[in-house]
Amino acid sequence: MSMHSVAERTNALITSVRGPSVYAAAASGFKLREVGIFNTTATECRVGLRRWTAAGTQGTALTEADWDANRTDTQCTAFNTHTADATGGDTFRMAVVGAAIGSAIIWTFGESGLIVPEGTGNGVGIYLPGGTAQHLDFYFDWEE
């Protein structure tokens, strides 16, 4: 298995179920290892991480980075802020990011990772449970 990452700033204001996301491929699932979320304003916000069971309209495709430069076989895809709601499933994490630029939350998922099965509508995404629009910096680390 190989490790992959994506890191970016939201390109549109996140609302309740339109945050950045990572999706499995038709023939390849993944293990989510870590998610980092950083405040870009001096206003606190509630953030969460949720399973997506249908993609909605995904935002701008992001460029995934392979940890091993000799391997470029990323199957899963990452997207910036959705333009139409994804369908939310289980909520895995929720927290308040402090009211300071650079305030952050980092979630890790242990030895087994958070497993997302193969299928193009299967993914995980950042969302704002309070629904208040906010820009964030973020990253996802996963293993395929």
mmCIF file of C-alpha atoms in Angstrom:
data_model
loop_
_atom_site.group_PDB
_atom_site.id
_atom_site.type_symbol
_atom_site.label_atom_id
_atom_site.label_comp_id
_atom_site.label_asym_id
_atom_site.label_seq_id
_atom_site.Cartn_x
_atom_site.Cartn_y
_atom_site.Cartn_z
ATOM 1 C CA MET A 1 0.000 0.000 0.000
ATOM 2 C CA SER A 2 1.174 3.528 -0.689
ATOM 3 C CA MET A 3 0.504 6.855 1.026
ATOM 4 C CA HIS A 4 -1.015 9.910 -0.640
ATOM 5 C CA SER A 5 -1.916 13.437 0.446
ATOM 6 C CA VAL A 6 -3.717 16.525 -0.672
ATOM 7 C CA ALA A 7 -3.523 19.991 0.919
ATOM 8 C CA GLU A 8 -5.307 23.192 -0.056
ATOM 9 C CA ARG A 9 -7.396 26.174 1.039
ATOM 10 C CA THR A 10 -11.109 26.051 0.349
ATOM 11 C CA ASN A 11 -11.931 27.866 -2.885
ATOM 12 C CA ALA A 12 -15.513 28.624 -1.859
ATOM 13 C CA LEU A 13 -17.168 29.060 1.510
ATOM 14 C CA ILE A 14 -17.973 25.710 3.085
ATOM 15 C CA THR A 15 -21.544 25.156 4.205
ATOM 16 C CA SER A 16 -23.082 22.199 5.990
ATOM 17 C CA VAL A 17 -22.449 19.390 3.451
ATOM 18 C CA ARG A 18 -20.289 21.017 0.767
ATOM 19 C CA GLY A 19 -16.782 20.725 2.166
ATOM 20 C CA PRO A 20 -13.561 19.343 0.723
ATOM 21 C CA SER A 21 -13.494 15.587 0.241
ATOM 22 C CA VAL A 22 -11.661 12.450 -0.837
ATOM 23 C CA TYR A 23 -13.472 9.737 -2.801
ATOM 24 C CA ALA A 24 -12.674 6.119 -3.517
ATOM 25 C CA ALA A 25 -12.278 4.889 -7.081
ATOM 26 C CA ALA A 26 -14.590 2.400 -8.769
ATOM 27 C CA ALA A 27 -12.100 -0.408 -8.101
ATOM 28 C CA SER A 28 -10.083 0.974 -5.170
ATOM 29 C CA GLY A 29 -11.013 1.980 -1.656
ATOM 30 C CA PHE A 30 -8.685 3.669 0.819
ATOM 31 C CA LYS A 31 -7.701 3.996 4.477
ATOM 32 C CA LEU A 32 -7.896 7.543 5.777
ATOM 33 C CA ARG A 33 -4.956 8.126 8.129
ATOM 34 C CA GLU A 34 -5.112 11.811 9.087
ATOM 35 C CA VAL A 35 -7.051 15.021 8.480
ATOM 36 C CA GLY A 36 -5.872 18.519 9.423
ATOM 37 C CA ILE A 37 -8.107 21.604 9.467
ATOM 38 C CA PHE A 38 -6.804 25.137 10.082
ATOM 39 C CA ASN A 39 -8.715 28.359 10.664
ATOM 40 C CA THR A 40 -8.062 31.191 8.189
ATOM 41 C CA THR A 41 -9.983 33.827 10.181
ATOM 42 C CA ALA A 42 -10.275 35.125 13.742
ATOM 43 C CA THR A 43 -13.752 33.567 14.102
ATOM 44 C CA GLU A 44 -14.200 30.166 15.733
ATOM 45 C CA CYS A 45 -16.081 27.518 13.815
ATOM 46 C CA ARG A 46 -17.448 24.016 14.347
ATOM 47 C CA VAL A 47 -16.030 21.447 11.960
ATOM 48 C CA GLY A 48 -16.747 17.785 11.439
ATOM 49 C CA LEU A 49 -15.664 14.827 9.359
ATOM 50 C CA ARG A 50 -18.362 12.761 7.766
ATOM 51 C CA ARG A 51 -18.791 9.798 5.459
ATOM 52 C CA TRP A 52 -20.282 10.736 2.090
ATOM 53 C CA THR A 53 -22.524 8.106 0.501
ATOM 54 C CA ALA A 54 -23.268 10.049 -2.703
ATOM 55 C CA ALA A 55 -20.969 12.679 -4.169
ATOM 56 C CA GLY A 56 -23.384 15.479 -5.038
ATOM 57 C CA THR A 57 -21.541 17.893 -7.307
ATOM 58 C CA GLN A 58 -17.862 17.770 -6.442
ATOM 59 C CA GLY A 59 -15.815 20.935 -6.533
ATOM 60 C CA THR A 60 -12.496 21.589 -8.231
ATOM 61 C CA ALA A 61 -10.352 18.474 -8.580
ATOM 62 C CA LEU A 62 -7.189 18.673 -6.481
ATOM 63 C CA THR A 63 -3.742 17.307 -7.300
ATOM 64 C CA GLU A 64 -2.916 14.345 -5.093
ATOM 65 C CA ALA A 65 0.686 13.918 -3.912
ATOM 66 C CA ASP A 66 2.318 10.484 -3.723
ATOM 67 C CA TRP A 67 4.566 10.012 -0.683
ATOM 68 C CA ASP A 68 6.808 7.676 -2.677
ATOM 69 C CA ALA A 69 7.988 9.605 -5.737
ATOM 70 C CA ASN A 70 8.614 6.291 -7.521
ATOM 71 C CA ARG A 71 4.908 5.429 -7.376
ATOM 72 C CA THR A 72 2.257 7.449 -9.159
ATOM 73 C CA ASP A 73 -0.662 5.094 -8.938
ATOM 74 C CA THR A 74 -3.172 7.190 -6.988
ATOM 75 C CA GLN A 75 -6.630 5.829 -7.715
ATOM 76 C CA CYS A 76 -8.687 7.915 -5.275
ATOM 77 C CA THR A 77 -9.550 11.530 -5.989
ATOM 78 C CA ALA A 78 -9.754 14.661 -3.855
ATOM 79 C CA PHE A 79 -11.935 17.712 -4.435
ATOM 80 C CA ASN A 80 -12.262 21.211 -3.078
ATOM 81 C CA THR A 81 -15.558 22.651 -1.858
ATOM 82 C CA HIS A 82 -18.623 21.003 -3.458
ATOM 83 C CA THR A 83 -21.002 23.104 -5.535
ATOM 84 C CA ALA A 84 -24.034 20.965 -4.603
ATOM 85 C CA ASP A 85 -24.648 18.948 -1.445
ATOM 86 C CA ALA A 86 -23.092 15.543 -0.938
ATOM 87 C CA THR A 87 -25.203 12.949 0.868
ATOM 88 C CA GLY A 88 -23.943 12.654 4.418
ATOM 89 C CA GLY A 89 -23.623 9.402 6.322
ATOM 90 C CA ASP A 90 -21.867 8.697 9.622
ATOM 91 C CA THR A 91 -20.134 11.520 11.479
ATOM 92 C CA PHE A 92 -16.680 10.455 12.708
ATOM 93 C CA ARG A 93 -15.321 13.613 14.343
ATOM 94 C CA MET A 94 -16.528 17.024 15.449
ATOM 95 C CA ALA A 95 -14.678 19.899 17.108
ATOM 96 C CA VAL A 96 -14.480 23.652 17.480
ATOM 97 C CA VAL A 97 -11.520 25.322 15.783
ATOM 98 C CA GLY A 98 -10.464 28.308 17.875
ATOM 99 C CA ALA A 99 -10.992 31.968 16.997
ATOM 100 C CA ALA A 100 -7.466 32.636 15.771
ATOM 101 C CA ILE A 101 -5.836 32.450 12.369
ATOM 102 C CA GLY A 102 -3.859 29.198 12.323
ATOM 103 C CA SER A 103 -5.858 27.550 15.092
ATOM 104 C CA ALA A 104 -6.159 23.891 14.113
ATOM 105 C CA ILE A 105 -7.543 20.436 14.733
ATOM 106 C CA ILE A 106 -5.765 17.283 13.559
ATOM 107 C CA TRP A 107 -7.581 13.961 13.570
ATOM 108 C CA THR A 108 -5.725 10.654 13.299
ATOM 109 C CA PHE A 109 -7.247 7.230 12.734
ATOM 110 C CA GLY A 110 -4.870 4.719 14.279
ATOM 111 C CA GLU A 111 -3.357 1.545 12.924
ATOM 112 C CA SER A 112 -6.368 0.358 10.924
ATOM 113 C CA GLY A 113 -7.311 3.786 9.540
ATOM 114 C CA LEU A 114 -10.826 4.854 8.649
ATOM 115 C CA ILE A 115 -11.723 2.484 5.820
ATOM 116 C CA VAL A 116 -13.651 3.763 2.817
ATOM 117 C CA PRO A 117 -14.762 0.987 0.446
ATOM 118 C CA GLU A 118 -14.373 1.097 -3.326
ATOM 119 C CA GLY A 119 -17.070 2.903 -5.293
ATOM 120 C CA THR A 120 -17.073 6.397 -6.798
ATOM 121 C CA GLY A 121 -19.768 7.737 -4.435
ATOM 122 C CA ASN A 122 -17.912 6.550 -1.323
ATOM 123 C CA GLY A 123 -15.862 9.206 0.411
ATOM 124 C CA VAL A 124 -15.213 11.374 3.429
ATOM 125 C CA GLY A 125 -15.485 15.115 3.692
ATOM 126 C CA ILE A 126 -15.130 18.087 5.970
ATOM 127 C CA TYR A 127 -18.366 19.808 6.854
ATOM 128 C CA LEU A 128 -19.594 22.602 9.113
ATOM 129 C CA PRO A 129 -22.286 21.254 11.465
ATOM 130 C CA GLY A 130 -23.403 24.775 12.393
ATOM 131 C CA GLY A 131 -23.833 25.651 8.727
ATOM 132 C CA THR A 132 -22.024 28.997 9.055
ATOM 133 C CA ALA A 133 -19.882 29.567 5.972
ATOM 134 C CA GLN A 134 -16.118 29.574 6.588
ATOM 135 C CA HIS A 135 -12.850 29.292 4.646
ATOM 136 C CA LEU A 136 -10.329 26.737 5.940
ATOM 137 C CA ASP A 137 -6.933 25.302 5.100
ATOM 138 C CA PHE A 138 -7.002 21.499 5.134
ATOM 139 C CA TYR A 139 -5.175 18.302 4.321
ATOM 140 C CA PHE A 140 -6.055 14.634 3.957
ATOM 141 C CA ASP A 141 -3.539 11.754 4.233
ATOM 142 C CA TRP A 142 -4.636 8.307 3.040
ATOM 143 C CA GLU A 143 -3.322 4.919 2.077
ATOM 144 C CA GLU A 144 -4.347 2.882 -0.959
#
